[in-house]
Every structure is written in C-alpha cells, then in structure tokens.
Amino acid sequence: MERAVTRRELLRVGATTVALGTAGCLGSSSGDEWDIEGTLAVTNAQQYSSPGCSCCGKYASYLREQLDTTLGETETEDVTDLKRQHGIPSDLQSCHTLVLDEYVVEGHVPAEVIATMLEEEPAIDGIALPGMPAGSPGMGGTKSDTFTVYKLGGGKTGDVYTEI
C-alpha cells in the first residue's frame, strides 16, 4: 500500500515529465557532461530517495564524484512528508531530495548549479529542478530543452534561480 501511494505522489508531481523521465531512467546515463572542476565544498550531504527508484541511485553515484565529503543515502517510504518538511511545493518536486549543509536541492540538479549556489550563498532555502528531465545527471536520454531551476524558500519559492 505504501508503495502505491508513493508512486501516485510521484505521478502527481508531473505525469508527463515522470513518464518521459522514467523511460530515460532505464537507459544509460553519462554524467561526464555535467562534471565540475574541483568538488562541492560541503560538510554534510544526505540524499533522501524514493523507494525502488533506480535514477535516485544513479544521481547519488554522480554526486559522490562531485563532493568532497561522504554522501549519506536514505530510502524513505514517506517522501511526501519529507518534502513538506523541507518546504518543497508539489509542482517543484522530483524523486529525491538532497540536503547539503543548510541548503536543500530537489531533483536532478547539475553540480555546476549547486556549486554556484554554494559560492553565492543566496538567502534561500535551496533549489529545485522539477520532475525527472531526460538528459539531466542520473537520467538517461538526451537533453532537448532548457532546464529551469527554481528557488526554494526565502520568500521566493517558485522564482527562477537559473536556466541551463
């Protein structure tokens, strides 16, 4: 029963994006194009993943190569509650949530965008790349459109942080 609710929640996030992203999730994913020079300088890194989601594991593998610390991974049955606790609106959700020190990173956000956020230290709670876009880190497929990364918190939730 828990698993059915979780899947419904993921589908609610964006049925079209999830359907397209899931197909990409099954394919190979070369994260080399998203690698950064150096590493992300954080003290704590924890990823909360949806149960049984293979692209969450692929994103974690990609991220481990970008971090200068150990990535903790937790598979959680109640992803909806976790996302609510971190202030992530349903229209900005993806399959996993990453907590890096004081920032939240939702979805398959490329390390270059995370690095910029960590360097700039904006007065926001974090950033989100909604859905599971093909061609993003951890996802298979080819990037065909611009990725829009949104701000979380700081009175600016839903505003565009950057487009790549």
mmCIF file of C-alpha atoms in Angstrom:
data_model
loop_
_atom_site.group_PDB
_atom_site.id
_atom_site.type_symbol
_atom_site.label_atom_id
_atom_site.label_comp_id
_atom_site.label_asym_id
_atom_site.label_seq_id
_atom_site.Cartn_x
_atom_site.Cartn_y
_atom_site.Cartn_z
ATOM 1 C CA MET A 1 0.000 0.000 0.000
ATOM 2 C CA GLU A 2 2.784 2.433 0.875
ATOM 3 C CA ARG A 3 4.452 1.841 -2.461
ATOM 4 C CA ALA A 4 1.228 2.593 -4.414
ATOM 5 C CA VAL A 5 0.796 5.886 -2.573
ATOM 6 C CA THR A 6 4.398 6.828 -3.258
ATOM 7 C CA ARG A 7 4.037 6.108 -6.968
ATOM 8 C CA ARG A 8 0.818 8.114 -7.154
ATOM 9 C CA GLU A 9 2.564 11.024 -5.469
ATOM 10 C CA LEU A 10 5.413 10.874 -7.959
ATOM 11 C CA LEU A 11 2.966 10.755 -10.843
ATOM 12 C CA ARG A 12 1.107 13.736 -9.397
ATOM 13 C CA VAL A 13 4.344 15.734 -9.454
ATOM 14 C CA GLY A 14 4.203 15.672 -13.209
ATOM 15 C CA ALA A 15 2.802 12.702 -15.047
ATOM 16 C CA THR A 16 4.215 13.721 -18.387
ATOM 17 C CA THR A 17 7.680 14.531 -17.083
ATOM 18 C CA VAL A 18 7.792 11.422 -14.935
ATOM 19 C CA ALA A 19 6.651 9.212 -17.808
ATOM 20 C CA LEU A 20 9.304 10.637 -20.100
ATOM 21 C CA GLY A 21 11.904 10.676 -17.330
ATOM 22 C CA THR A 22 11.241 7.078 -16.324
ATOM 23 C CA ALA A 23 11.967 5.917 -19.837
ATOM 24 C CA GLY A 24 15.228 7.867 -19.677
ATOM 25 C CA CYS A 25 15.900 6.451 -16.226
ATOM 26 C CA LEU A 26 16.098 2.970 -17.748
ATOM 27 C CA GLY A 27 18.695 3.970 -20.304
ATOM 28 C CA SER A 28 22.364 4.649 -19.821
ATOM 29 C CA SER A 29 23.420 7.900 -18.264
ATOM 30 C CA SER A 30 26.730 9.548 -18.944
ATOM 31 C CA GLY A 31 27.224 12.203 -16.307
ATOM 32 C CA ASP A 32 30.573 13.321 -17.751
ATOM 33 C CA GLU A 33 28.995 16.321 -19.444
ATOM 34 C CA TRP A 34 27.781 17.532 -16.034
ATOM 35 C CA ASP A 35 31.059 17.071 -14.124
ATOM 36 C CA ILE A 36 32.658 20.100 -12.497
ATOM 37 C CA GLU A 37 36.264 21.032 -11.882
ATOM 38 C CA GLY A 38 37.070 20.565 -8.218
ATOM 39 C CA THR A 39 34.449 19.426 -5.737
ATOM 40 C CA LEU A 40 31.432 20.775 -3.888
ATOM 41 C CA ALA A 41 32.736 22.033 -0.553
ATOM 42 C CA VAL A 42 30.132 20.907 1.977
ATOM 43 C CA THR A 43 30.383 19.335 5.407
ATOM 44 C CA ASN A 44 27.192 17.251 5.300
ATOM 45 C CA ALA A 45 25.470 15.636 2.327
ATOM 46 C CA GLN A 46 22.347 13.471 2.698
ATOM 47 C CA GLN A 47 20.131 12.226 -0.136
ATOM 48 C CA TYR A 48 16.578 11.013 0.557
ATOM 49 C CA SER A 49 15.354 8.782 -2.261
ATOM 50 C CA SER A 50 12.046 7.316 -3.349
ATOM 51 C CA PRO A 51 11.761 3.540 -2.814
ATOM 52 C CA GLY A 52 12.815 1.441 -5.792
ATOM 53 C CA CYS A 53 13.809 4.410 -7.954
ATOM 54 C CA SER A 54 16.899 3.497 -9.994
ATOM 55 C CA CYS A 55 17.652 7.044 -11.143
ATOM 56 C CA CYS A 56 17.971 8.177 -7.498
ATOM 57 C CA GLY A 57 20.885 5.746 -7.185
ATOM 58 C CA LYS A 58 22.365 6.970 -10.456
ATOM 59 C CA TYR A 59 22.173 10.579 -9.252
ATOM 60 C CA ALA A 60 23.815 9.583 -5.954
ATOM 61 C CA SER A 61 26.668 7.924 -7.889
ATOM 62 C CA TYR A 62 27.087 11.062 -9.997
ATOM 63 C CA LEU A 63 27.014 13.300 -6.921
ATOM 64 C CA ARG A 64 29.584 11.230 -4.993
ATOM 65 C CA GLU A 65 32.119 12.134 -7.686
ATOM 66 C CA GLN A 66 31.366 15.848 -7.183
ATOM 67 C CA LEU A 67 31.538 16.005 -3.357
ATOM 68 C CA ASP A 68 34.478 16.438 -1.017
ATOM 69 C CA THR A 69 32.554 14.621 1.730
ATOM 70 C CA THR A 70 30.692 11.334 2.087
ATOM 71 C CA LEU A 71 27.146 11.193 0.716
ATOM 72 C CA GLY A 72 24.625 9.590 3.059
ATOM 73 C CA GLU A 73 21.689 7.870 1.382
ATOM 74 C CA THR A 74 18.284 7.097 2.867
ATOM 75 C CA GLU A 75 15.382 5.458 1.079
ATOM 76 C CA THR A 76 12.215 6.840 2.659
ATOM 77 C CA GLU A 77 8.687 5.489 2.384
ATOM 78 C CA ASP A 78 7.090 8.880 3.067
ATOM 79 C CA VAL A 79 8.693 11.166 0.503
ATOM 80 C CA THR A 80 5.680 13.475 0.603
ATOM 81 C CA ASP A 81 6.171 14.280 4.285
ATOM 82 C CA LEU A 82 9.912 14.751 3.849
ATOM 83 C CA LYS A 83 9.363 17.205 1.003
ATOM 84 C CA ARG A 84 6.720 19.051 3.033
ATOM 85 C CA GLN A 85 9.182 19.348 5.951
ATOM 86 C CA HIS A 86 11.691 20.960 3.609
ATOM 87 C CA GLY A 87 9.134 23.340 2.079
ATOM 88 C CA ILE A 88 9.164 21.874 -1.421
ATOM 89 C CA PRO A 89 5.859 22.604 -3.197
ATOM 90 C CA SER A 90 4.329 19.731 -5.167
ATOM 91 C CA ASP A 91 4.908 21.434 -8.531
ATOM 92 C CA LEU A 92 8.672 21.625 -7.867
ATOM 93 C CA GLN A 93 9.145 18.059 -6.612
ATOM 94 C CA SER A 94 11.216 15.252 -8.081
ATOM 95 C CA CYS A 95 12.094 11.719 -6.979
ATOM 96 C CA HIS A 96 14.825 12.600 -4.459
ATOM 97 C CA THR A 97 15.758 15.372 -2.049
ATOM 98 C CA LEU A 98 19.319 16.290 -1.155
ATOM 99 C CA VAL A 99 20.357 18.221 1.945
ATOM 100 C CA LEU A 100 23.756 19.908 1.670
ATOM 101 C CA ASP A 101 24.655 21.686 4.900
ATOM 102 C CA GLU A 102 21.921 24.360 5.171
ATOM 103 C CA TYR A 103 20.617 24.064 1.591
ATOM 104 C CA VAL A 104 18.039 21.720 0.044
ATOM 105 C CA VAL A 105 18.493 20.505 -3.530
ATOM 106 C CA GLU A 106 15.443 18.870 -5.104
ATOM 107 C CA GLY A 107 15.841 16.621 -8.120
ATOM 108 C CA HIS A 108 18.490 16.020 -10.769
ATOM 109 C CA VAL A 109 20.239 19.395 -10.412
ATOM 110 C CA PRO A 110 23.643 19.518 -12.154
ATOM 111 C CA ALA A 111 26.636 20.032 -9.847
ATOM 112 C CA GLU A 112 27.589 23.270 -11.638
ATOM 113 C CA VAL A 113 24.326 24.870 -10.461
ATOM 114 C CA ILE A 114 24.837 23.557 -6.919
ATOM 115 C CA ALA A 115 28.411 24.919 -6.949
ATOM 116 C CA THR A 116 27.142 28.356 -7.980
ATOM 117 C CA MET A 117 24.550 28.335 -5.191
ATOM 118 C CA LEU A 118 27.156 27.318 -2.598
ATOM 119 C CA GLU A 119 29.543 30.009 -3.826
ATOM 120 C CA GLU A 120 26.937 32.799 -3.962
ATOM 121 C CA GLU A 121 25.230 31.790 -0.664
ATOM 122 C CA PRO A 122 21.852 33.298 -1.606
ATOM 123 C CA ALA A 123 19.268 33.926 1.117
ATOM 124 C CA ILE A 124 17.090 30.990 0.010
ATOM 125 C CA ASP A 125 16.451 27.510 1.393
ATOM 126 C CA GLY A 126 17.627 25.764 -1.761
ATOM 127 C CA ILE A 127 16.923 24.986 -5.396
ATOM 128 C CA ALA A 128 14.776 22.559 -7.389
ATOM 129 C CA LEU A 129 14.772 21.012 -10.843
ATOM 130 C CA PRO A 130 11.233 19.560 -11.005
ATOM 131 C CA GLY A 131 10.365 16.187 -12.451
ATOM 132 C CA MET A 132 12.912 13.862 -13.941
ATOM 133 C CA PRO A 133 14.117 15.576 -17.125
ATOM 134 C CA ALA A 134 15.817 13.424 -19.741
ATOM 135 C CA GLY A 135 19.498 14.218 -20.107
ATOM 136 C CA SER A 136 19.927 15.545 -16.555
ATOM 137 C CA PRO A 137 22.514 13.955 -14.216
ATOM 138 C CA GLY A 138 21.386 10.464 -13.247
ATOM 139 C CA MET A 139 18.836 10.286 -16.044
ATOM 140 C CA GLY A 140 19.336 8.680 -19.412
ATOM 141 C CA GLY A 141 18.334 10.246 -22.649
ATOM 142 C CA THR A 142 19.337 13.479 -24.296
ATOM 143 C CA LYS A 143 18.787 16.996 -23.041
ATOM 144 C CA SER A 144 16.475 18.609 -25.563
ATOM 145 C CA ASP A 145 15.146 21.653 -23.709
ATOM 146 C CA THR A 146 16.420 24.276 -21.317
ATOM 147 C CA PHE A 147 16.348 23.160 -17.685
ATOM 148 C CA THR A 148 14.753 25.711 -15.374
ATOM 149 C CA VAL A 149 15.997 25.533 -11.783
ATOM 150 C CA TYR A 150 13.761 27.251 -9.223
ATOM 151 C CA LYS A 151 14.401 28.889 -5.850
ATOM 152 C CA LEU A 152 13.062 27.350 -2.646
ATOM 153 C CA GLY A 153 12.205 29.458 0.388
ATOM 154 C CA GLY A 154 13.500 32.842 1.335
ATOM 155 C CA GLY A 155 10.128 34.290 0.327
ATOM 156 C CA LYS A 156 10.992 33.443 -3.272
ATOM 157 C CA THR A 157 9.777 29.879 -3.768
ATOM 158 C CA GLY A 158 8.998 29.291 -7.421
ATOM 159 C CA ASP A 159 11.095 32.159 -8.759
ATOM 160 C CA VAL A 160 13.652 31.127 -11.372
ATOM 161 C CA TYR A 161 17.150 30.620 -9.949
ATOM 162 C CA THR A 162 18.797 29.848 -13.299
ATOM 163 C CA GLU A 163 18.251 28.246 -16.681
ATOM 164 C CA ILE A 164 20.784 25.900 -18.222
#
